[in-house]
Coordinates of C-alpha atoms in Angstrom, one line a residue:
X138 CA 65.8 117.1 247.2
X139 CA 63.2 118.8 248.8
X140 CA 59.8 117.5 250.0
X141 CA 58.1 119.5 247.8
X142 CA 57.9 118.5 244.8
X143 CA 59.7 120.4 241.9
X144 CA 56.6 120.8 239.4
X145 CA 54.4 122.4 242.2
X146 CA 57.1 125.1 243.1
X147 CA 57.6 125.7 239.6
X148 CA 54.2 126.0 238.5
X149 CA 53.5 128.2 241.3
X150 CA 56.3 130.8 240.1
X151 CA 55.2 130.6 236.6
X152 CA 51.2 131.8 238.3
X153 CA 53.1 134.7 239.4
X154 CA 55.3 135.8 236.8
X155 CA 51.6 135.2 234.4
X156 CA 50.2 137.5 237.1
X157 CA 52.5 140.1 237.3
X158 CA 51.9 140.2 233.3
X159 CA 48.6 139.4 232.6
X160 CA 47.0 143.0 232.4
X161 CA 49.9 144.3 229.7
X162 CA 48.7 143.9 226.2
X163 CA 52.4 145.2 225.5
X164 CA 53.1 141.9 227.3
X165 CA 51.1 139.2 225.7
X166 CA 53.4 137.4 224.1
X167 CA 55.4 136.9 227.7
X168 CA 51.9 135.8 228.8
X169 CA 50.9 133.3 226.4
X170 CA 54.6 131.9 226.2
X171 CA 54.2 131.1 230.4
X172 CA 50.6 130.0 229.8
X173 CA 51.9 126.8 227.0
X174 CA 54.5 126.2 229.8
X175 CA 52.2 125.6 232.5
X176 CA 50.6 123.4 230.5
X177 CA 53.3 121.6 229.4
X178 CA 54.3 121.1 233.1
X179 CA 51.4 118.3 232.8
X180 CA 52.7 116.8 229.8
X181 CA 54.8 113.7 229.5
X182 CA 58.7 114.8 228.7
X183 CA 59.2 115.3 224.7
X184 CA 61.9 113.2 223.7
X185 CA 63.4 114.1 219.9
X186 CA 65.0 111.0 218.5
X187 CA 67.9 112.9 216.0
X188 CA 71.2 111.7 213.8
X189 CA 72.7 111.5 210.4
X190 CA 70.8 110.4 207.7
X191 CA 70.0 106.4 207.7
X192 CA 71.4 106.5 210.8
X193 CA 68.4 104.3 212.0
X194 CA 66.6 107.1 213.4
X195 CA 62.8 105.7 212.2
X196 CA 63.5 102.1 213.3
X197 CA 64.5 102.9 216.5
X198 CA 61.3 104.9 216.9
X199 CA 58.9 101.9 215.7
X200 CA 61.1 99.6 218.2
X201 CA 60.0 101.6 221.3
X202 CA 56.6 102.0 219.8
X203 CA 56.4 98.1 219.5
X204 CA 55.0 99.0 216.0
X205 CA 55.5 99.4 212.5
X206 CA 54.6 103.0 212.4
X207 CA 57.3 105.3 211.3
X208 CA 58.3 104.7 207.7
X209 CA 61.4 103.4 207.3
X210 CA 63.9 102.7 203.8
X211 CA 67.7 102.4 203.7
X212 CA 67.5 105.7 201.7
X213 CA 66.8 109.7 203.4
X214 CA 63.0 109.0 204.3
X215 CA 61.8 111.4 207.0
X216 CA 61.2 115.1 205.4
X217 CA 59.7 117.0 208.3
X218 CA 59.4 116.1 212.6
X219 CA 56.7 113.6 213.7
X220 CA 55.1 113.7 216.7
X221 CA 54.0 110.6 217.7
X222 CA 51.7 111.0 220.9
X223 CA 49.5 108.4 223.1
X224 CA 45.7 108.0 221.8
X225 CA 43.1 105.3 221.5
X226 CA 43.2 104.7 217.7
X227 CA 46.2 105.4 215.4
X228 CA 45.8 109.0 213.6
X229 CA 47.7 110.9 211.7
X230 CA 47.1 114.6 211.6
X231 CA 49.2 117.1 209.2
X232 CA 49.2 120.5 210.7
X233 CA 51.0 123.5 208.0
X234 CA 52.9 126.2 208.2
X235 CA 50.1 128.7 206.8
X236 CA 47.9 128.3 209.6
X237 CA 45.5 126.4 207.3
X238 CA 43.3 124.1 209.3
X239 CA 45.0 120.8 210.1
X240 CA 44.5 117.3 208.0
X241 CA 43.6 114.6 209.3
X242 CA 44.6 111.4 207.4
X243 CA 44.7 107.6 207.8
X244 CA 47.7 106.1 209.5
X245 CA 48.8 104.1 205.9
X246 CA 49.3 107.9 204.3
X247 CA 52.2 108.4 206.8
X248 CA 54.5 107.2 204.3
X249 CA 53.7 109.7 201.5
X250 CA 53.9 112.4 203.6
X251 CA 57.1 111.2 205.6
X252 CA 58.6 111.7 202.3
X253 CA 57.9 109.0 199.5
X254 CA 58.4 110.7 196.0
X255 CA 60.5 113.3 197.0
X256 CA 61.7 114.1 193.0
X257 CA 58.1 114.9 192.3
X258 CA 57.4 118.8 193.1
X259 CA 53.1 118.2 193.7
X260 CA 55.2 116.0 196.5
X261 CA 57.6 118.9 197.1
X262 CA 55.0 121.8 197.4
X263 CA 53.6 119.4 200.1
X264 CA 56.3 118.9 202.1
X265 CA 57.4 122.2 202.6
X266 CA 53.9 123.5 203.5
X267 CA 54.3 121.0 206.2
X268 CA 54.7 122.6 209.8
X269 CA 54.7 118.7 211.7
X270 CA 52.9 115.4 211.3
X271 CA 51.5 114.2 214.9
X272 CA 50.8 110.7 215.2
X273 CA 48.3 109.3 217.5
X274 CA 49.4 105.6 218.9
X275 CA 47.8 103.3 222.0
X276 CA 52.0 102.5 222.7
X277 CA 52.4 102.3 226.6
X278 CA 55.6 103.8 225.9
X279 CA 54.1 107.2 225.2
X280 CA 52.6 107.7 228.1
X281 CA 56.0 107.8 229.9
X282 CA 57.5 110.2 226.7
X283 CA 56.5 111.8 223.7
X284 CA 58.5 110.9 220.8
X285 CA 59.9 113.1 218.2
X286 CA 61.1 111.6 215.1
X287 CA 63.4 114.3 213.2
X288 CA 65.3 114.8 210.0
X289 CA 68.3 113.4 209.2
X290 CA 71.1 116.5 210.5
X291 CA 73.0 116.2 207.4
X292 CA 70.1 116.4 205.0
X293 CA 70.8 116.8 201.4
X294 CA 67.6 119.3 201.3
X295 CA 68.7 122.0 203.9
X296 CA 65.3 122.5 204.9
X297 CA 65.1 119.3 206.7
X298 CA 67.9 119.7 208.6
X299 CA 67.1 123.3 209.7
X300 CA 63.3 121.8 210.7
X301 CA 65.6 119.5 213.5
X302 CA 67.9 122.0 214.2
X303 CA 64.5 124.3 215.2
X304 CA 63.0 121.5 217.5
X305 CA 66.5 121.4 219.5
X306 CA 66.5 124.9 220.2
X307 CA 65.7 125.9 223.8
X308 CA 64.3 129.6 223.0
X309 CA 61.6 128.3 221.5
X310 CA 58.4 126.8 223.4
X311 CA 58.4 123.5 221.1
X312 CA 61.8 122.4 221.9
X313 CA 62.1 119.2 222.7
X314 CA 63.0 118.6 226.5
X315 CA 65.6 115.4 225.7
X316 CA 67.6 113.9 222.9
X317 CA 68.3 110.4 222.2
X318 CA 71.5 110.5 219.7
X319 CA 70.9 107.6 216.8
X320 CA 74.4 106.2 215.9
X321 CA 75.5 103.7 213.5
X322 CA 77.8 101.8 214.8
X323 CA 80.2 102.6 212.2
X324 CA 80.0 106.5 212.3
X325 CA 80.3 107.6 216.0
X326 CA 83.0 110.2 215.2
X327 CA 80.3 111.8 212.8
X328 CA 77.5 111.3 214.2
X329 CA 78.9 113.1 217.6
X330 CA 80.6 115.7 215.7
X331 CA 76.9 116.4 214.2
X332 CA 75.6 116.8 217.6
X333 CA 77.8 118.9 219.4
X334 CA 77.7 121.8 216.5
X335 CA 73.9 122.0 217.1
X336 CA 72.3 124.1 219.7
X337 CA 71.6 121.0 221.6
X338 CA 75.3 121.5 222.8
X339 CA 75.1 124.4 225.3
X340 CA 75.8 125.6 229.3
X341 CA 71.4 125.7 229.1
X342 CA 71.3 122.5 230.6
X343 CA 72.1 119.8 227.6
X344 CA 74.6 117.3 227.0
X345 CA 74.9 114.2 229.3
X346 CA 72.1 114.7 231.6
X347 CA 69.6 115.0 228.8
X348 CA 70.9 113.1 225.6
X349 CA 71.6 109.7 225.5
X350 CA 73.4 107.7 222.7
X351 CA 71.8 104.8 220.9
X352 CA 74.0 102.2 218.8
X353 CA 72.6 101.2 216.0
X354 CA 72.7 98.5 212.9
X355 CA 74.0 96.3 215.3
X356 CA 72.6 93.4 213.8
X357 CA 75.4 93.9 211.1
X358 CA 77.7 92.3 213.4
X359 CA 77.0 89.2 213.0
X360 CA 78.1 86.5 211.6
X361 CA 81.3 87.9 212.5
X362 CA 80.4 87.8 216.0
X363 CA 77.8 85.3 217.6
X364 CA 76.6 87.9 219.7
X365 CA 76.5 90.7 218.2
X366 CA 74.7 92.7 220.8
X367 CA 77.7 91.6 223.6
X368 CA 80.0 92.6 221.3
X369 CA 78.2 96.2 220.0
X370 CA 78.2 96.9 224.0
X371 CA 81.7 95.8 224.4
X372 CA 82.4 98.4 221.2
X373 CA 80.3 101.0 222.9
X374 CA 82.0 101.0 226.4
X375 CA 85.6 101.5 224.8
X376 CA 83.7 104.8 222.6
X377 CA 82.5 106.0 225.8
X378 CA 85.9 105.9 227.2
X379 CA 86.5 109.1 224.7
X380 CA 86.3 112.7 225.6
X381 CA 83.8 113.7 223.2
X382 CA 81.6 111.0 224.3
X383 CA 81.7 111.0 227.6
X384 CA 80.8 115.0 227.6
X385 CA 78.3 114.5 224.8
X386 CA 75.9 111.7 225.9
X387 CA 74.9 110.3 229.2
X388 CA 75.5 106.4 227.9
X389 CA 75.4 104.6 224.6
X390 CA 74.3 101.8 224.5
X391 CA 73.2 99.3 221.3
X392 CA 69.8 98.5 220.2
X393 CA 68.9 96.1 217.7
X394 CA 66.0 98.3 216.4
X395 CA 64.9 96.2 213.5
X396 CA 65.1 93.1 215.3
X397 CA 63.0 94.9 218.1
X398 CA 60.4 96.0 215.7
X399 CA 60.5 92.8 213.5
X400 CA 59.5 90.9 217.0
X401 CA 56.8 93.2 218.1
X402 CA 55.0 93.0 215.3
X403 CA 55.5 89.4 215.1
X404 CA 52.6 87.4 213.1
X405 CA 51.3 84.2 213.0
X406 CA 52.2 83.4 209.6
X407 CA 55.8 84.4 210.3
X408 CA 56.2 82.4 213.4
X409 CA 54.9 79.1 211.5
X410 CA 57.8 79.9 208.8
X411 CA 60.2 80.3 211.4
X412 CA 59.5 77.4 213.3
X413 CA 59.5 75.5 209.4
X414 CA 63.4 76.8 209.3
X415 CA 64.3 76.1 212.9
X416 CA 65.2 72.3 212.4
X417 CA 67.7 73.8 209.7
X418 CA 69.6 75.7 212.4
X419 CA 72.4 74.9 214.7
X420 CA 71.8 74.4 218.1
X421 CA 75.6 76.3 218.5
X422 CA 76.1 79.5 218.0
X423 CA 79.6 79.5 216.1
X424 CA 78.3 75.8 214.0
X425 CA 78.0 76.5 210.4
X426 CA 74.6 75.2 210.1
X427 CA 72.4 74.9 206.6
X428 CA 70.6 78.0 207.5
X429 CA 73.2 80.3 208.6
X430 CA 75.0 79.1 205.4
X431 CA 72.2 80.4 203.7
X432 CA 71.4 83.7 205.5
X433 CA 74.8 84.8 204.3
X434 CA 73.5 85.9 200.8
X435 CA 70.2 87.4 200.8
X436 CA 69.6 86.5 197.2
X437 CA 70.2 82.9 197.8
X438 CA 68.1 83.0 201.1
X439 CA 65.1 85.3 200.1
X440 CA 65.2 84.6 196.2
X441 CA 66.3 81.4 195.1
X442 CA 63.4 78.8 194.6
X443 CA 65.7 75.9 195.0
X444 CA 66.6 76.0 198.6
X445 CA 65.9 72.8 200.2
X446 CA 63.8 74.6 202.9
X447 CA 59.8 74.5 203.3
X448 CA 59.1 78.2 203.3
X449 CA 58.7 80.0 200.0
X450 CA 61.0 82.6 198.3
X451 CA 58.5 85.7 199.1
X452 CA 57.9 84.9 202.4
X453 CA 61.5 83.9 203.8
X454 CA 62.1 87.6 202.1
X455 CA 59.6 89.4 204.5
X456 CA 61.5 87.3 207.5
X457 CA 64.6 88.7 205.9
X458 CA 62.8 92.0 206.1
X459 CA 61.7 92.1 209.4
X460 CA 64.0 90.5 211.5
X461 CA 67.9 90.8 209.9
X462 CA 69.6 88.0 209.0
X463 CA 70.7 87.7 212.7
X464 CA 67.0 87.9 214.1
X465 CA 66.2 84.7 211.9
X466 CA 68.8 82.6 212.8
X467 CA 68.2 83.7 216.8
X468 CA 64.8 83.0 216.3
X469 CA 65.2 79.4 215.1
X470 CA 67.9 78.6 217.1
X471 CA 65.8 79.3 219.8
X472 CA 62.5 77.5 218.6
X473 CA 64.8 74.6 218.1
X474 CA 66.2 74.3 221.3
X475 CA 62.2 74.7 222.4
X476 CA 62.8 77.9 225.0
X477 CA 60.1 79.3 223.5
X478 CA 56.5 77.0 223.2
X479 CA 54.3 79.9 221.6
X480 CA 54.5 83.2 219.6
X481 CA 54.0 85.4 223.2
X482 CA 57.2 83.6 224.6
X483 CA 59.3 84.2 221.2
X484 CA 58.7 87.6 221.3
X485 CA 59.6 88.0 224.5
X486 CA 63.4 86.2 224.0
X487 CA 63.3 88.4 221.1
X488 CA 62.8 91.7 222.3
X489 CA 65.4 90.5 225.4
X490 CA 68.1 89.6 223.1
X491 CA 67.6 93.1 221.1
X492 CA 68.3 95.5 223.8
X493 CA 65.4 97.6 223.6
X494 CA 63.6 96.6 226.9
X495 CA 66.6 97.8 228.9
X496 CA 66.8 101.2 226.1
X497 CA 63.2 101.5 227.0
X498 CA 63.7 101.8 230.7
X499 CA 67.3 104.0 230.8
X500 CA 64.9 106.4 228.8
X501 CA 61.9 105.6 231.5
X502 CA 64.4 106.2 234.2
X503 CA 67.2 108.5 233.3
X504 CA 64.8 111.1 231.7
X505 CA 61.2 110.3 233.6
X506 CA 63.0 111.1 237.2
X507 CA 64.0 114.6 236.3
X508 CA 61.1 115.2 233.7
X509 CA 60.0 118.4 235.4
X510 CA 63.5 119.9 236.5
X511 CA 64.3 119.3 232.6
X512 CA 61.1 120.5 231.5
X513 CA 61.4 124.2 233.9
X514 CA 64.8 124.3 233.1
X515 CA 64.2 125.0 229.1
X516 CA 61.0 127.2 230.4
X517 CA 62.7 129.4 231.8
X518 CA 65.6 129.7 229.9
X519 CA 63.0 130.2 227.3
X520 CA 61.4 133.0 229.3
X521 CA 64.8 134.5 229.5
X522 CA 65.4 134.7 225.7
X523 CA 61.9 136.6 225.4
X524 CA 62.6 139.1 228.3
X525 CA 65.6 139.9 226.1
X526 CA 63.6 140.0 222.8
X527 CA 60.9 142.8 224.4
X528 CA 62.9 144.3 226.2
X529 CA 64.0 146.8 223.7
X530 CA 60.4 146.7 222.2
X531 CA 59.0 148.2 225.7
X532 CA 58.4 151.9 225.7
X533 CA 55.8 152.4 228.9
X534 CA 57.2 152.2 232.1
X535 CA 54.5 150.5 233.9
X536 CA 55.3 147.4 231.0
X537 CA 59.0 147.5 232.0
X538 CA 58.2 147.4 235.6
X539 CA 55.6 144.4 235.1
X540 CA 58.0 142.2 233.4
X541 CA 60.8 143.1 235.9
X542 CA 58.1 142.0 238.5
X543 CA 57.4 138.9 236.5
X544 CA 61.2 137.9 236.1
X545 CA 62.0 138.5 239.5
X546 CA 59.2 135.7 240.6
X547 CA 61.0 133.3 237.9
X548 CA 64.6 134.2 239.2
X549 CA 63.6 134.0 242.6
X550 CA 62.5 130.2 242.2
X551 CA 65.8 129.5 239.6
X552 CA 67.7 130.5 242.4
X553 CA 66.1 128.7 245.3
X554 CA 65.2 125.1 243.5
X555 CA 67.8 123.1 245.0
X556 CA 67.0 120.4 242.1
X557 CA 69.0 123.2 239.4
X558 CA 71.9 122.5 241.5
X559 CA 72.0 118.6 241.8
X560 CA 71.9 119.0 237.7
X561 CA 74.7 121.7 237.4
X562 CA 76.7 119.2 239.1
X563 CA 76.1 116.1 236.9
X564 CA 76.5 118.1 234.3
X565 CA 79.9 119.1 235.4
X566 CA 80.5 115.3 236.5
X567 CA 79.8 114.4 232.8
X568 CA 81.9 117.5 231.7
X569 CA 84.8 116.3 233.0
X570 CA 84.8 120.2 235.3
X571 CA 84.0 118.0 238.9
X572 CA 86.5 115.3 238.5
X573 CA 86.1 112.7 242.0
X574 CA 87.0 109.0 242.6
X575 CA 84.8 106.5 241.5
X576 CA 82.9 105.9 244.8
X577 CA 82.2 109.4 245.3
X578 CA 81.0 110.0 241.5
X579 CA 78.8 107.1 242.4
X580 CA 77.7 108.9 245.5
X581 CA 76.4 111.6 243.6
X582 CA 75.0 110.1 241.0
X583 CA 72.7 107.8 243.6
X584 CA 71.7 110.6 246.0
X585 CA 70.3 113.0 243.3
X586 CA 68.4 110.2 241.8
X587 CA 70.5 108.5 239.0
X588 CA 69.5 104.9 240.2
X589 CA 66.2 105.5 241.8
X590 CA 64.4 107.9 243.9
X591 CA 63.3 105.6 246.6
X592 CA 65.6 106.2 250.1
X593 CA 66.6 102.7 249.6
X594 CA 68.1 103.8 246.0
X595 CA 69.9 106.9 247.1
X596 CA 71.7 105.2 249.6
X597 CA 72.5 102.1 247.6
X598 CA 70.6 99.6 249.8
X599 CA 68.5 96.8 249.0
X600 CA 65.1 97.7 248.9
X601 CA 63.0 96.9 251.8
X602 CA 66.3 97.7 253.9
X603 CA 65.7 98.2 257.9
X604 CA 64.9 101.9 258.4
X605 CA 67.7 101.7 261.1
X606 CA 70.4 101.0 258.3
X607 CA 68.9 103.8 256.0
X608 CA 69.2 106.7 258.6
X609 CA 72.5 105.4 259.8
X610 CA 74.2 105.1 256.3
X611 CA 72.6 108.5 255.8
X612 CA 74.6 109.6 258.4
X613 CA 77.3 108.4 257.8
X614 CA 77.6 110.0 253.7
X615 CA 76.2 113.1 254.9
X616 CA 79.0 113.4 257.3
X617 CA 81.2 112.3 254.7
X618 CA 79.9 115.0 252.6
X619 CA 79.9 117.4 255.4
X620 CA 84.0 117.2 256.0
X621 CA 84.4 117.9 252.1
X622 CA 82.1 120.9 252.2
X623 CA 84.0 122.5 254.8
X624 CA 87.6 121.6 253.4
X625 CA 90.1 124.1 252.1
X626 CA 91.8 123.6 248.7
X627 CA 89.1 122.9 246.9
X628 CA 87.9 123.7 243.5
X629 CA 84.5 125.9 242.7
X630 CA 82.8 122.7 241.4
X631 CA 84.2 120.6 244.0
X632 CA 82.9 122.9 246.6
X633 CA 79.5 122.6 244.9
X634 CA 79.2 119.4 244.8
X635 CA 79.9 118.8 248.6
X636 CA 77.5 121.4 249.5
X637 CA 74.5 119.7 247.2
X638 CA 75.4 116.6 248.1
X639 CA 75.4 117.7 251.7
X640 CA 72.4 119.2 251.1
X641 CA 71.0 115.7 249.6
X642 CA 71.6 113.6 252.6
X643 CA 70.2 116.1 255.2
X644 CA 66.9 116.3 253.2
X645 CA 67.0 112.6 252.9
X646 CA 67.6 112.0 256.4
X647 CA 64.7 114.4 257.4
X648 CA 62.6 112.6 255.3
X649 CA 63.7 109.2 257.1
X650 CA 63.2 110.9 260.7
X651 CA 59.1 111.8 259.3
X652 CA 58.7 108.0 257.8
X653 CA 59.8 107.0 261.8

């Protein structure tokens, strides 16, 4: 990696391609196209959140908001992409495909608009005059990523599907930089098969190092399984083990979405009931206590006015609601046991137990680190798909020449930014083109910033590790790295890879030789 950073290099090649163009009405749309992506260059990474239809897609979204935002229903909700970005206030504001002036609304019309009433055609008319709905929302966690919540890929309304299909193409300046790949638990095979027949799947720069898999519905594993998160990981590491998966998505990992939301939005009211049920639950895990007996049949737990339990019908149906079956009895097993004292404290075991902390941060980490190397990567693919488009179009020379000036500037940096090359070879890790032993796949991974970005975390030392030790086990890997570059025999993305890797640990050893 070089010192400089990736963003400033790139943004100062995008200046001069917009400068070699800026004078050439002829050219405008070239212009205006490398004008959004400078600015976009500032903006947190857009993250589309896509799958099959009730895959989960919506409850995930609320669970990394740590709000009840995104309408949800076991039935095909979500009719067109919403943009949920950081404010101060919640907002929702419709913008339509006419060019009409945008809508502005009150967050509690999200629902209609996200698709409530979808037989009626007043509804209908709406919903296709719809261009996106973007959501202001305080969440911290949009000030790391914009969120994208999409269309089911499989819609019964073709419309909605095309609508995703749009946001995850990469010639278009609205694309979305990342995927995260909502699963059911029970439909992998589909839900993969889904992905990789969309544009999303292509040698652009996709596939592992920008789409990650989430698992969800785990909750649904239990009671067969106490833990149903352990065992939804355990089912999600043998998945992973497959082809398809492996060169599809980054990781997978399970997320109890509903529990996470249900325990964000956790209120007073439903923290009394729970804590009026928790004497009714077993302190074990496999005991067949009252309550779990119970919260095996939803009609006899949310509807029956006989159960001997101090917690009406309606209200032990929101808890059924909100939390799963599974989220109940965790949350009284654990107010029983009395690990958690307070509402804070139960939403914090909670939220642990659901997985979506650790989602949270793969997402934080895994895309955040290489936000602007994704980010320039789709801009100038972009930029490349438009060359092609005027090209044809251009009948004065001196418009030709200017945007063969302005390409040259953006092919000149391609070529140059050493951070292209440290993704090519992930990607061809994750293809299954680089194949290496398990400590040097792990070598790559660290020194191009898998696991951290910090010297400490390239070199898989402890942090705060003796500067000494860091230069001498940089040293060491980069003469490692060195003796593979220059060995005979090798394959095209074998030699690649020594040579970035090389090229890693000499940068990162020149950067320890400065901190000395």
């Amino acid at each position: 990696m070089s010192g400089e950073p990736p963003r400033r290099r790139g943004a100062a090649a995008l200046a001069a391609a917009a400068h070699a163009v800026h004078e050439r009405p002829a050219l405008r749309r070239w212009y205006d196209a490398l004008e959004v992506g400078q600015r976009q260059l500032a903006e947190p990474l857009r993250v589309a959140v896509v799958g099959r239809v009730s895959a989960g897609k919506s409850t995930l979204v609320n669970a990394l908001l740590g709000a009840d935002v995104a309408p949800t229903a076991v039935n095909e909700l979500t009719a067109n992409t919403t943009w949920f970005v950081p404010g101060a206030q919640p907002t929702v504001m419709v913008h339509f495909r006419d060019g009409r002036p945008p809508a502005v609304h009150s967050p509690d019309r999200l629902a209609d608009l996200a698709g409530a009433a979808r037989d009626d055609e007043g509804q209908q008319g709406l919903l296709a005059a719809v261009d996106r709905i973007v959501v202001t929302h305080p969440s911290p966690a949009l000030r790391a990523f914009h969120l994208v919540d999409t269309p089911g890929l499989d819609s019964v309304v073709a419309r909605d599907s095309q609508t995703t299909l749009r946001l995850l193409d990469r010639s278009r300046n609205d694309h979305a930089h990342a995927v995260v790949m909502v699963i059911r638990h029970t439909g992998l095979a589909e839900g993969l098969r889904t992905l990789v027949t969309d544009p999303t799947d292509n040698a652009d720069g996709t596939g592992p190092v920008t789409t990650v898999g989430a698992m969800t519905w785990v909750e649904s594993f239990w009671p067969r399984h106490p833990d149903p998160l352990a065992r939804a990981a355990a089912h999600a590491g043998e998945l992973m083990t497959g082809p398809t998966a492996g060169r599809t998505l980054f990781t997978l990992r399970p997320v109890a979405s509903l529990l996470a939301c249900g325990a964000a939005t956790l209120t007073d009211g439903q923290y009394d009931d729970l804590t009026a049920l928790a004497p009714f639950a077993g302190a074990d895990p496999l005991e067949l206590s009252p309550l779990r007996r119970f919260l095996r049949n939803r009609a006899a737990f949310a509807g029956s006015d006989t159960l001997p339990v101090p917690v009406p019908p309606q209200r032990r149906a929101t808890l059924w609601r909100r939390l799963s079956p599974y989220g109940i009895d965790l949350a009284c097993r654990v107010l029983r046991e009395r690990h958690a004292g307070d509402l804070p404290q139960l939403r914090d075991l909670l939220l642990a137990h659901s997985g979506i902390v650790g989602f949270t941060r793969l997402l934080t980490d895994h895309f955040g680190r290489r936000a602007d190397l994704v980010k320039l990567r789709g801009l100038l693919d972009q930029m490349y798909h438009l060359r092609d488009e005027l090209a044809d179009t251009l009948h004065e020379g001196r418009d030709r020449s200017a945007l063969r000036d302005a390409t040259r500037a953006l092919l000149r940096y391609d070529l140059d930014e050493p951070g292209f090359d440290e993704l090519g070879v992930l990607r061809d890790l994750h293809a299954g083109r680089l194949v290496l032993g398990d400590a040097d796949a792990t070598d790559v991974r660290r020194v191009t910033g898998e696991f951290g970005t910090d010297p400490a975390d390239r070199l898989g030392l402890p942090a705060g590790a003796d500067p000494a030790l860091l230069a001498a086990t940089a040293l060491s890997r980069f003469g490692h790295w060195a003796a593979r570059a220059a060995a005979t025999g090798r394959t095209d993305a074998e030699r690649r890879a020594a040579q970035v890797v090389r090229r890693g640990y000499e940068q990162l050893l020149g950067q320890l030789v400065v901190q000395r």
